[in-house]
């Protein structure tokens, strides 16, 4: 028996919104420690990894490890229908060929229940080595979203150059060029709006904006996003998910290899 | 001479919004008792019936019975342009080949006037027999709208099963199944949000969601909708229209026959 | 060196929104007195003329007269990305083959900088003779926008008839006819909502609604619009741009010749 209940059901809605256009089918791995998912995007360029800790749920029970293969687009379509205040519960028997999703609107005498068929998916778990990154940038996630969106008006790829005092995002296209400079912010009175840069050695790396724009759909999950960069290693774009007490309950991480030509500039 | 003036002109806007996609052309029958319209939808599956009492208008004069045939989509397009606070007046001479629509924005020294050509439409008035229904369900109209919309994500038809304590809407599709259970609400402190079920004998009947979704466009006309069901008889979906004093001034009713196969489950 | 800085950068955004669909490429003429642009629309039917006084900028420097040819659609796309509170600065060297656009979000330690390639455009400056118009109508710009939009539901052209006490906009189409009558407003306690009519001799002139709808995209630039009309002379639709102290800092003017057939009604 598997059962996971999330009072703040909108977190599940937002996770699905953040991955559904990137990954069409994937398996959730459920164990006593929580639920996780790892999948390449449909064009096999980027990788997405989601983790939700058992602690992050309001009720969590997993008697036996389970792999729940699903069409994420369909799942997202159904879960999108849940109200933002709905409590969402996911249930599955041990020999599941379907899961049950239950939406409970607050203070309502009504229940929404969906049964969704599971799929057998070939899945290959990619070990992602722990890396010491040359640069780690934390910035407001809405700012990262705007930068990716606006620079896409000009060019197809963005070059990120980080130094001690600031980070620059730049692009070039037929029309001209665009670049955004963010300075490290001084104090920490508004941590959500802070820009912080930890740097071992400066880097200049380029990435396809198309994928970064996909990643930025996770913006609603966290006020801050972190970018971890090293030469010849995929960029990690991470959104840490917090509960009401600001404890970490999970994350969504996207991995994208640098563009080779421009990374060598 | 025919003249009907509605200070709360948005009611006329909403009625047209609620029927324009279902019925392309129809005739309004005007008499001393009020205006009414009855028409099959363009695919001849469902029937819509609208009635507005003479009392419900702020001024109403009808010297002679009139039949005003119109393209409802065009009429809706024009009336949509009226402001939500506009007073709307409909005028026609006795031998009308066109009607005049007047919109008067409140506290404005301006007048909008449209003349719309009338059409000669063959119309056949269908007598709808009064029926004692096995089940009558009253529920918040926004809830009915959400149920129809969300279950459409899963399947094409909905099965409604009603028993004393509650009503269940369920559907099945390639993806899985979905069902919503509404319990009868206890007290009546929030009548708009109440769910009440009057039952002679339990029923299980299925209907095409496509049409129910069309009917749900009348949601803005009334906080509550009623569903009247009996075996082998069309479902009636009714939105009663009230004035500011909460008096009934009319209704919009939709009729839809049950699906035969699933009704026999 | 050319440099123009506008703290209320949204004015530049709105000007570009108001012309980008009408004119695809055009040249800004920059001199010590300010920036201006004049161009026929892509179908060579209407003319648009924009002027921004040097005084209207928060900083303005123009060492030498410059002509900056641009793709306005691309420029609008980039400037659209600026926040509504951003300060916008335009810079160009004297021998410019590109300009630099700088967006500075308020209270942020960030800068957005775009370089946009310039184009060599053949431009022919049309002298527009000063005319004494028979009629000048001032009305709320949102009202003019609504009239043009709503009458487009009925017909392709609008006939404007002005007399001392009021102005009438009317149109005819397959569906019927529509007309709006605005009366001159009495007092001046709400100047933004006033309708004023100055009349030398009554006129009846017709214009293509398609172009008026384009012009109405300047609505956000000014609470009032003026229409200047004379027989056999293009209509002038003018939006005057004010600063925070309500001083005039520029305008956007559209010119459109009357329709010959209907003007002779």
CSV table of N, CA and C in Angstrom, one decimal, chain B residues 80-231:
chain,number,residue,atom,x,y,z
B,80,UNK,N,-22.8,41.8,-26.7
B,80,UNK,CA,-21.5,41.6,-26.0
B,80,UNK,C,-20.8,43.0,-25.8
B,81,UNK,N,-21.0,43.8,-26.8
B,81,UNK,CA,-20.3,45.1,-26.7
B,81,UNK,C,-21.0,46.1,-25.7
B,82,UNK,N,-22.2,45.8,-25.3
B,82,UNK,CA,-22.8,46.6,-24.2
B,82,UNK,C,-22.0,46.5,-22.9
B,83,UNK,N,-21.9,47.6,-22.2
B,83,UNK,CA,-21.2,47.5,-20.9
B,83,UNK,C,-22.0,46.7,-19.9
B,84,UNK,N,-21.4,46.2,-18.9
B,84,UNK,CA,-22.1,45.4,-17.9
B,84,UNK,C,-23.1,46.3,-17.1
B,85,UNK,N,-22.9,47.6,-17.1
B,85,UNK,CA,-23.8,48.4,-16.4
B,85,UNK,C,-24.8,49.1,-17.3
B,86,UNK,N,-24.8,48.8,-18.6
B,86,UNK,CA,-25.7,49.5,-19.5
B,86,UNK,C,-27.2,49.0,-19.3
B,87,UNK,N,-28.0,50.0,-19.5
B,87,UNK,CA,-29.5,49.6,-19.6
B,87,UNK,C,-29.7,49.2,-21.0
B,88,UNK,N,-30.4,48.1,-21.3
B,88,UNK,CA,-30.6,47.6,-22.6
B,88,UNK,C,-32.1,47.7,-22.9
B,89,UNK,N,-32.5,48.3,-24.0
B,89,UNK,CA,-33.9,48.4,-24.5
B,89,UNK,C,-34.0,47.7,-25.8
B,90,UNK,N,-35.1,46.9,-26.0
B,90,UNK,CA,-35.4,46.3,-27.3
B,90,UNK,C,-36.7,46.9,-27.8
B,91,UNK,N,-36.7,47.3,-29.0
B,91,UNK,CA,-37.9,48.0,-29.6
B,91,UNK,C,-38.2,47.4,-30.9
B,92,UNK,N,-39.5,47.2,-31.3
B,92,UNK,CA,-39.8,46.8,-32.6
B,92,UNK,C,-41.2,47.4,-32.9
B,93,UNK,N,-41.5,47.8,-34.1
B,93,UNK,CA,-42.8,48.2,-34.5
B,93,UNK,C,-43.6,46.9,-34.7
B,94,UNK,N,-44.9,47.1,-34.9
B,94,UNK,CA,-45.8,45.9,-35.0
B,94,UNK,C,-45.5,45.0,-36.2
B,95,UNK,N,-45.1,45.7,-37.3
B,95,UNK,CA,-44.9,45.0,-38.6
B,95,UNK,C,-43.3,45.0,-38.8
B,96,UNK,N,-42.7,44.5,-37.8
B,96,UNK,CA,-41.2,44.6,-37.7
B,96,UNK,C,-40.5,43.8,-38.8
B,97,UNK,N,-39.6,44.4,-39.5
B,97,UNK,CA,-38.6,43.6,-40.3
B,97,UNK,C,-37.2,43.9,-39.7
B,98,UNK,N,-37.2,44.6,-38.6
B,98,UNK,CA,-35.9,44.8,-37.9
B,98,UNK,C,-36.3,45.2,-36.5
B,99,UNK,N,-35.4,45.0,-35.6
B,99,UNK,CA,-35.6,45.5,-34.2
B,99,UNK,C,-34.5,46.6,-33.9
B,100,UNK,N,-34.8,47.4,-32.9
B,100,UNK,CA,-33.8,48.4,-32.5
B,100,UNK,C,-33.3,48.0,-31.1
B,101,UNK,N,-32.0,48.0,-30.9
B,101,UNK,CA,-31.4,47.7,-29.6
B,101,UNK,C,-30.8,49.0,-29.1
B,102,UNK,N,-31.1,49.4,-27.9
B,102,UNK,CA,-30.5,50.6,-27.4
B,102,UNK,C,-29.8,50.3,-26.1
B,103,UNK,N,-28.5,50.7,-26.1
B,103,UNK,CA,-27.7,50.6,-24.9
B,103,UNK,C,-27.5,52.0,-24.3
B,104,UNK,N,-27.8,52.1,-23.0
B,104,UNK,CA,-27.5,53.4,-22.3
B,104,UNK,C,-26.6,53.2,-21.2
B,105,UNK,N,-25.3,53.6,-21.3
B,105,UNK,CA,-24.4,53.5,-20.2
B,105,UNK,C,-24.9,54.4,-19.1
B,106,UNK,N,-24.8,54.0,-17.8
B,106,UNK,CA,-25.3,54.8,-16.7
B,106,UNK,C,-24.5,56.1,-16.6
B,107,UNK,N,-25.1,57.2,-16.2
B,107,UNK,CA,-24.5,58.5,-16.0
B,107,UNK,C,-23.7,58.9,-17.1
B,108,UNK,N,-24.1,58.7,-18.3
B,108,UNK,CA,-23.4,59.1,-19.5
B,108,UNK,C,-24.3,59.8,-20.4
B,109,UNK,N,-23.8,60.8,-21.1
B,109,UNK,CA,-24.6,61.5,-22.1
B,109,UNK,C,-24.4,60.9,-23.5
B,110,UNK,N,-24.6,59.6,-23.5
B,110,UNK,CA,-24.3,58.9,-24.8
B,110,UNK,C,-25.4,57.8,-25.0
B,111,UNK,N,-25.6,57.5,-26.2
B,111,UNK,CA,-26.6,56.4,-26.6
B,111,UNK,C,-26.0,55.6,-27.7
B,112,UNK,N,-26.1,54.3,-27.5
B,112,UNK,CA,-25.7,53.3,-28.6
B,112,UNK,C,-27.0,52.7,-29.1
B,113,UNK,N,-27.2,52.7,-30.4
B,113,UNK,CA,-28.4,52.2,-31.0
B,113,UNK,C,-28.0,51.3,-32.2
B,114,UNK,N,-28.6,50.1,-32.2
B,114,UNK,CA,-28.3,49.2,-33.3
B,114,UNK,C,-29.7,48.8,-33.9
B,115,UNK,N,-29.7,48.7,-35.2
B,115,UNK,CA,-30.9,48.1,-35.9
B,115,UNK,C,-30.4,46.8,-36.5
B,116,UNK,N,-31.2,45.8,-36.1
B,116,UNK,CA,-30.8,44.5,-36.6
B,116,UNK,C,-32.0,43.9,-37.4
B,117,UNK,N,-31.6,43.4,-38.6
B,117,UNK,CA,-32.6,42.8,-39.5
B,117,UNK,C,-33.1,41.5,-39.0
B,118,UNK,N,-34.4,41.3,-39.2
B,118,UNK,CA,-35.1,40.1,-38.7
B,118,UNK,C,-35.1,39.1,-39.8
B,119,UNK,N,-35.3,37.8,-39.4
B,119,UNK,CA,-35.3,36.7,-40.4
B,119,UNK,C,-36.6,36.0,-40.3
B,120,UNK,N,-37.1,35.4,-41.4
B,120,UNK,CA,-38.3,34.5,-41.3
B,120,UNK,C,-37.8,33.1,-41.1
B,121,UNK,N,-38.1,32.6,-39.9
B,121,UNK,CA,-37.6,31.2,-39.6
B,121,UNK,C,-38.8,30.3,-39.4
B,122,UNK,N,-38.6,29.1,-40.0
B,122,UNK,CA,-39.6,28.1,-39.7
B,122,UNK,C,-39.5,27.7,-38.3
B,123,UNK,N,-40.5,27.8,-37.5
B,123,UNK,CA,-40.3,27.4,-36.1
B,123,UNK,C,-41.5,26.5,-35.8
B,124,UNK,N,-41.1,25.5,-35.0
B,124,UNK,CA,-42.1,24.5,-34.6
B,124,UNK,C,-42.0,24.4,-33.1
B,125,UNK,N,-43.0,24.8,-32.5
B,125,UNK,CA,-43.0,24.9,-31.0
B,125,UNK,C,-43.3,23.5,-30.5
B,126,UNK,N,-42.3,23.0,-29.7
B,126,UNK,CA,-42.4,21.6,-29.2
B,126,UNK,C,-43.1,21.7,-27.8
B,127,UNK,N,-44.2,21.0,-27.6
B,127,UNK,CA,-44.8,21.0,-26.3
B,127,UNK,C,-43.9,20.1,-25.4
B,128,UNK,N,-43.5,20.6,-24.3
B,128,UNK,CA,-42.7,19.8,-23.4
B,128,UNK,C,-43.7,19.4,-22.2
B,129,UNK,N,-44.0,18.1,-22.1
B,129,UNK,CA,-45.0,17.7,-21.1
B,129,UNK,C,-44.4,17.9,-19.7
B,130,UNK,N,-45.2,18.3,-18.8
B,130,UNK,CA,-44.8,18.4,-17.4
B,130,UNK,C,-44.6,16.9,-16.9
B,131,UNK,N,-43.5,16.7,-16.2
B,131,UNK,CA,-43.1,15.4,-15.8
B,131,UNK,C,-42.9,15.4,-14.3
B,132,UNK,N,-43.2,14.3,-13.6
B,132,UNK,CA,-42.7,14.1,-12.3
B,132,UNK,C,-41.4,13.4,-12.3
B,133,UNK,N,-40.4,14.1,-12.0
B,133,UNK,CA,-39.0,13.5,-12.1
B,133,UNK,C,-38.7,12.6,-10.9
B,134,UNK,N,-37.9,11.6,-11.1
B,134,UNK,CA,-37.5,10.7,-10.1
B,134,UNK,C,-36.5,11.4,-9.1
B,135,UNK,N,-35.7,12.2,-9.7
B,135,UNK,CA,-34.7,12.9,-8.9
B,135,UNK,C,-34.6,14.3,-9.3
B,136,UNK,N,-34.5,15.2,-8.3
B,136,UNK,CA,-34.2,16.6,-8.6
B,136,UNK,C,-33.0,17.0,-7.7
B,137,UNK,N,-31.9,17.4,-8.4
B,137,UNK,CA,-30.7,17.8,-7.6
B,137,UNK,C,-30.5,19.3,-7.8
B,138,UNK,N,-30.3,20.0,-6.7
B,138,UNK,CA,-29.9,21.4,-6.8
B,138,UNK,C,-28.5,21.5,-6.3
B,139,UNK,N,-27.7,22.2,-7.1
B,139,UNK,CA,-26.3,22.4,-6.7
B,139,UNK,C,-25.8,23.7,-7.2
B,140,UNK,N,-24.7,24.2,-6.6
B,140,UNK,CA,-24.1,25.5,-7.0
B,140,UNK,C,-23.7,25.4,-8.5
B,141,UNK,N,-24.1,26.4,-9.3
B,141,UNK,CA,-23.9,26.3,-10.7
B,141,UNK,C,-22.4,26.2,-11.1
B,142,UNK,N,-21.6,27.0,-10.3
B,142,UNK,CA,-20.1,26.9,-10.6
B,142,UNK,C,-19.6,25.5,-10.4
B,143,UNK,N,-20.2,24.8,-9.4
B,143,UNK,CA,-19.7,23.4,-9.1
B,143,UNK,C,-20.1,22.5,-10.3
B,144,UNK,N,-21.3,22.7,-10.8
B,144,UNK,CA,-21.7,21.9,-11.9
B,144,UNK,C,-20.8,22.1,-13.2
B,145,UNK,N,-20.5,23.4,-13.3
B,145,UNK,CA,-19.6,23.8,-14.5
B,145,UNK,C,-18.2,23.1,-14.3
B,146,UNK,N,-17.7,23.2,-13.1
B,146,UNK,CA,-16.4,22.6,-12.9
B,146,UNK,C,-16.4,21.1,-13.1
B,147,UNK,N,-17.5,20.4,-12.6
B,147,UNK,CA,-17.6,19.0,-12.8
B,147,UNK,C,-17.6,18.6,-14.3
B,148,UNK,N,-18.4,19.3,-15.0
B,148,UNK,CA,-18.5,19.0,-16.5
B,148,UNK,C,-17.2,19.2,-17.2
B,149,UNK,N,-16.6,20.3,-16.9
B,149,UNK,CA,-15.3,20.7,-17.5
B,149,UNK,C,-14.2,19.7,-17.2
B,150,UNK,N,-14.1,19.4,-15.9
B,150,UNK,CA,-13.0,18.5,-15.5
B,150,UNK,C,-13.2,17.1,-15.9
B,151,UNK,N,-14.4,16.6,-15.8
B,151,UNK,CA,-14.6,15.2,-16.3
B,151,UNK,C,-14.4,15.1,-17.8
B,152,UNK,N,-14.6,16.1,-18.5
B,152,UNK,CA,-14.3,16.1,-20.0
B,152,UNK,C,-12.9,15.8,-20.3
B,153,UNK,N,-12.0,16.0,-19.3
B,153,UNK,CA,-10.6,15.7,-19.5
B,153,UNK,C,-10.4,14.2,-19.6
B,154,UNK,N,-11.3,13.5,-19.0
B,154,UNK,CA,-11.1,12.0,-19.0
B,154,UNK,C,-12.0,11.3,-20.0
B,155,UNK,N,-13.3,11.7,-20.1
B,155,UNK,CA,-14.2,10.9,-20.9
B,155,UNK,C,-15.2,11.8,-21.7
B,156,UNK,N,-16.0,11.1,-22.5
B,156,UNK,CA,-17.0,11.9,-23.3
B,156,UNK,C,-18.3,12.0,-22.7
B,157,UNK,N,-18.6,11.0,-21.8
B,157,UNK,CA,-20.0,11.1,-21.2
B,157,UNK,C,-19.9,10.9,-19.7
B,158,UNK,N,-20.9,11.4,-19.0
B,158,UNK,CA,-20.9,11.4,-17.5
B,158,UNK,C,-22.1,10.5,-17.1
B,159,UNK,N,-21.8,9.7,-16.1
B,159,UNK,CA,-22.9,8.9,-15.5
B,159,UNK,C,-23.3,9.6,-14.2
B,160,UNK,N,-24.6,9.9,-14.1
B,160,UNK,CA,-25.1,10.6,-12.9
B,160,UNK,C,-25.8,9.5,-12.1
B,161,UNK,N,-25.4,9.3,-10.8
B,161,UNK,CA,-26.1,8.3,-10.0
B,161,UNK,C,-26.5,9.1,-8.7
B,162,UNK,N,-27.8,9.1,-8.5
B,162,UNK,CA,-28.3,9.8,-7.3
B,162,UNK,C,-28.9,8.9,-6.3
B,163,UNK,N,-28.6,9.1,-5.1
B,163,UNK,CA,-29.2,8.4,-4.0
B,163,UNK,C,-29.5,9.4,-2.9
B,164,UNK,N,-30.1,8.9,-1.7
B,164,UNK,CA,-30.6,9.9,-0.8
B,164,UNK,C,-29.5,10.9,-0.3
B,165,UNK,N,-28.4,10.3,0.1
B,165,UNK,CA,-27.4,11.1,0.8
B,165,UNK,C,-26.4,11.9,-0.2
B,166,UNK,N,-26.5,11.5,-1.5
B,166,UNK,CA,-25.5,12.2,-2.3
B,166,UNK,C,-25.7,11.8,-3.8
B,167,UNK,N,-24.9,12.5,-4.6
B,167,UNK,CA,-25.0,12.3,-6.0
B,167,UNK,C,-23.5,12.1,-6.5
B,168,UNK,N,-23.4,11.2,-7.5
B,168,UNK,CA,-22.1,10.9,-8.0
B,168,UNK,C,-22.0,11.1,-9.5
B,169,UNK,N,-21.0,11.8,-10.0
B,169,UNK,CA,-20.8,12.1,-11.4
B,169,UNK,C,-19.6,11.3,-11.8
B,170,UNK,N,-19.7,10.4,-12.7
B,170,UNK,CA,-18.4,9.6,-13.1
B,170,UNK,C,-18.3,9.4,-14.6
B,171,UNK,N,-17.0,9.2,-14.9
B,171,UNK,CA,-16.7,9.1,-16.4
B,171,UNK,C,-15.5,8.1,-16.5
B,172,UNK,N,-15.3,7.6,-17.7
B,172,UNK,CA,-14.2,6.7,-18.0
B,172,UNK,C,-13.7,7.0,-19.3
B,173,UNK,N,-12.4,6.8,-19.5
B,173,UNK,CA,-11.8,7.1,-20.8
B,173,UNK,C,-10.5,6.3,-20.9
B,174,UNK,N,-9.7,6.6,-21.9
B,174,UNK,CA,-8.5,5.8,-22.2
B,174,UNK,C,-7.5,6.0,-21.0
B,175,UNK,N,-7.5,7.1,-20.4
B,175,UNK,CA,-6.6,7.5,-19.4
B,175,UNK,C,-6.9,6.8,-18.0
B,176,UNK,N,-8.1,6.5,-17.8
B,176,UNK,CA,-8.6,6.0,-16.5
B,176,UNK,C,-10.0,6.4,-16.2
B,177,UNK,N,-10.3,6.8,-15.0
B,177,UNK,CA,-11.7,7.1,-14.7
B,177,UNK,C,-11.6,8.3,-13.7
B,178,UNK,N,-12.8,9.0,-13.7
B,178,UNK,CA,-12.8,10.1,-12.7
B,178,UNK,C,-14.2,10.1,-12.1
B,179,UNK,N,-14.3,10.4,-10.8
B,179,UNK,CA,-15.7,10.6,-10.3
B,179,UNK,C,-15.7,11.6,-9.1
B,180,UNK,N,-16.8,12.3,-9.1
B,180,UNK,CA,-17.0,13.3,-8.1
B,180,UNK,C,-18.2,12.9,-7.3
B,181,UNK,N,-18.1,13.0,-6.0
B,181,UNK,CA,-19.2,12.7,-5.1
B,181,UNK,C,-19.6,14.0,-4.3
B,182,UNK,N,-20.8,14.4,-4.4
B,182,UNK,CA,-21.3,15.5,-3.7
B,182,UNK,C,-22.3,15.0,-2.6
B,183,UNK,N,-22.1,15.4,-1.4
B,183,UNK,CA,-23.0,15.1,-0.4
B,183,UNK,C,-24.1,16.1,-0.2
B,184,UNK,N,-25.3,15.7,0.1
B,184,UNK,CA,-26.3,16.7,0.5
B,184,UNK,C,-25.8,17.6,1.6
B,185,UNK,N,-26.0,18.9,1.5
B,185,UNK,CA,-25.5,19.8,2.6
B,185,UNK,C,-26.5,19.9,3.7
B,186,UNK,N,-26.0,20.1,4.9
B,186,UNK,CA,-26.9,20.0,6.0
B,186,UNK,C,-27.8,21.2,6.2
B,187,UNK,N,-27.3,22.3,6.6
B,187,UNK,CA,-28.1,23.5,6.9
B,187,UNK,C,-28.2,24.4,5.7
B,188,UNK,N,-28.9,25.5,5.8
B,188,UNK,CA,-29.2,26.4,4.7
B,188,UNK,C,-28.6,27.8,5.0
B,189,UNK,N,-27.5,27.9,5.7
B,189,UNK,CA,-27.0,29.3,5.9
B,189,UNK,C,-26.4,29.9,4.7
B,190,UNK,N,-25.9,29.1,3.8
B,190,UNK,CA,-25.4,29.6,2.5
B,190,UNK,C,-26.2,28.9,1.4
B,191,UNK,N,-27.4,29.4,1.1
B,191,UNK,CA,-28.2,28.7,0.1
B,191,UNK,C,-27.6,28.6,-1.2
B,192,UNK,N,-26.8,29.6,-1.6
B,192,UNK,CA,-26.1,29.5,-3.0
B,192,UNK,C,-25.2,28.3,-3.1
B,193,UNK,N,-24.6,27.9,-1.9
B,193,UNK,CA,-23.6,26.8,-1.9
B,193,UNK,C,-24.2,25.5,-1.6
B,194,UNK,N,-25.6,25.5,-1.4
B,194,UNK,CA,-26.2,24.2,-0.9
B,194,UNK,C,-26.3,23.2,-2.0
B,195,UNK,N,-26.2,21.9,-1.6
B,195,UNK,CA,-26.5,20.8,-2.5
B,195,UNK,C,-27.7,20.1,-1.9
B,196,UNK,N,-28.8,20.0,-2.6
B,196,UNK,CA,-30.0,19.4,-2.1
B,196,UNK,C,-30.5,18.3,-3.1
B,197,UNK,N,-31.0,17.2,-2.6
B,197,UNK,CA,-31.4,16.1,-3.4
B,197,UNK,C,-32.8,15.7,-3.0
B,198,UNK,N,-33.7,15.7,-4.0
B,198,UNK,CA,-35.1,15.2,-3.7
B,198,UNK,C,-35.2,14.0,-4.6
B,199,UNK,N,-35.6,12.9,-3.9
B,199,UNK,CA,-35.5,11.6,-4.6
B,199,UNK,C,-36.7,10.8,-4.4
B,200,UNK,N,-37.3,10.3,-5.6
B,200,UNK,CA,-38.4,9.4,-5.5
B,200,UNK,C,-37.9,8.0,-5.6
B,201,UNK,N,-37.1,7.8,-6.6
B,201,UNK,CA,-36.4,6.5,-6.8
B,201,UNK,C,-35.0,6.7,-7.3
B,202,UNK,N,-34.0,6.0,-6.9
B,202,UNK,CA,-32.6,6.2,-7.4
B,202,UNK,C,-32.5,6.0,-8.9
B,203,UNK,N,-31.6,6.8,-9.5
B,203,UNK,CA,-31.4,6.7,-10.9
B,203,UNK,C,-29.9,6.6,-11.2
B,204,UNK,N,-29.6,6.0,-12.4
B,204,UNK,CA,-28.3,6.0,-13.0
B,204,UNK,C,-28.5,6.3,-14.4
B,205,UNK,N,-28.0,7.5,-14.9
B,205,UNK,CA,-28.2,7.8,-16.3
B,205,UNK,C,-27.0,8.5,-16.8
B,206,UNK,N,-26.7,8.3,-18.1
B,206,UNK,CA,-25.5,8.9,-18.7
B,206,UNK,C,-25.8,9.9,-19.8
B,207,UNK,N,-25.0,10.9,-19.8
B,207,UNK,CA,-25.2,12.1,-20.8
B,207,UNK,C,-23.9,12.5,-21.4
B,208,UNK,N,-24.0,13.0,-22.6
B,208,UNK,CA,-22.8,13.5,-23.4
B,208,UNK,C,-22.3,14.8,-22.7
B,209,UNK,N,-21.1,14.7,-22.3
B,209,UNK,CA,-20.5,15.9,-21.6
B,209,UNK,C,-20.4,17.1,-22.5
B,210,UNK,N,-20.2,16.9,-23.8
B,210,UNK,CA,-20.1,18.0,-24.7
B,210,UNK,C,-21.3,19.0,-24.6
B,211,UNK,N,-22.5,18.4,-24.4
B,211,UNK,CA,-23.7,19.2,-24.3
B,211,UNK,C,-23.8,19.9,-22.9
B,212,UNK,N,-23.5,19.1,-21.9
B,212,UNK,CA,-23.5,19.6,-20.6
B,212,UNK,C,-22.6,20.8,-20.4
B,213,UNK,N,-21.4,20.7,-21.1
B,213,UNK,CA,-20.5,21.9,-21.1
B,213,UNK,C,-21.1,23.1,-21.7
B,214,UNK,N,-21.8,22.9,-22.8
B,214,UNK,CA,-22.6,24.0,-23.4
B,214,UNK,C,-23.6,24.6,-22.5
B,215,UNK,N,-24.3,23.7,-21.8
B,215,UNK,CA,-25.4,24.2,-20.9
B,215,UNK,C,-24.7,25.1,-19.8
B,216,UNK,N,-23.6,24.6,-19.3
B,216,UNK,CA,-22.9,25.3,-18.2
B,216,UNK,C,-22.5,26.7,-18.5
B,217,UNK,N,-22.6,27.1,-19.8
B,217,UNK,CA,-22.3,28.5,-20.1
B,217,UNK,C,-23.3,29.5,-19.5
B,218,UNK,N,-24.4,28.9,-19.0
B,218,UNK,CA,-25.4,29.8,-18.3
B,218,UNK,C,-25.0,30.0,-16.8
B,219,UNK,N,-23.9,29.5,-16.4
B,219,UNK,CA,-23.5,29.6,-15.0
B,219,UNK,C,-23.6,31.0,-14.4
B,220,UNK,N,-23.3,32.0,-15.2
B,220,UNK,CA,-23.3,33.4,-14.7
B,220,UNK,C,-24.7,33.9,-14.4
B,221,UNK,N,-25.7,33.2,-14.9
B,221,UNK,CA,-27.1,33.7,-14.8
B,221,UNK,C,-27.7,33.3,-13.4
B,222,UNK,N,-27.1,32.4,-12.7
B,222,UNK,CA,-27.8,32.0,-11.5
B,222,UNK,C,-26.7,31.3,-10.6
B,223,UNK,N,-26.8,31.5,-9.3
B,223,UNK,CA,-25.8,30.8,-8.4
B,223,UNK,C,-26.1,29.3,-8.3
B,224,UNK,N,-27.4,28.9,-8.6
B,224,UNK,CA,-27.7,27.5,-8.4
B,224,UNK,C,-28.3,27.0,-9.7
B,225,UNK,N,-28.1,25.7,-10.0
B,225,UNK,CA,-28.6,25.0,-11.1
B,225,UNK,C,-29.4,23.8,-10.6
B,226,UNK,N,-30.5,23.4,-11.3
B,226,UNK,CA,-31.1,22.2,-10.9
B,226,UNK,C,-31.1,21.2,-12.1
B,227,UNK,N,-30.9,19.9,-11.7
B,227,UNK,CA,-30.9,18.8,-12.6
B,227,UNK,C,-32.1,18.0,-12.3
B,228,UNK,N,-33.0,17.7,-13.3
B,228,UNK,CA,-34.2,16.9,-13.0
B,228,UNK,C,-34.1,15.7,-13.9
B,229,UNK,N,-34.1,14.5,-13.3
B,229,UNK,CA,-33.9,13.3,-14.0
B,229,UNK,C,-34.9,12.2,-13.8
B,230,UNK,N,-35.3,11.5,-14.9
B,230,UNK,CA,-36.1,10.3,-14.8
B,230,UNK,C,-35.6,9.4,-15.9
B,231,UNK,N,-35.9,8.1,-15.7
B,231,UNK,CA,-35.5,7.1,-16.7
B,231,UNK,C,-36.3,7.4,-18.0
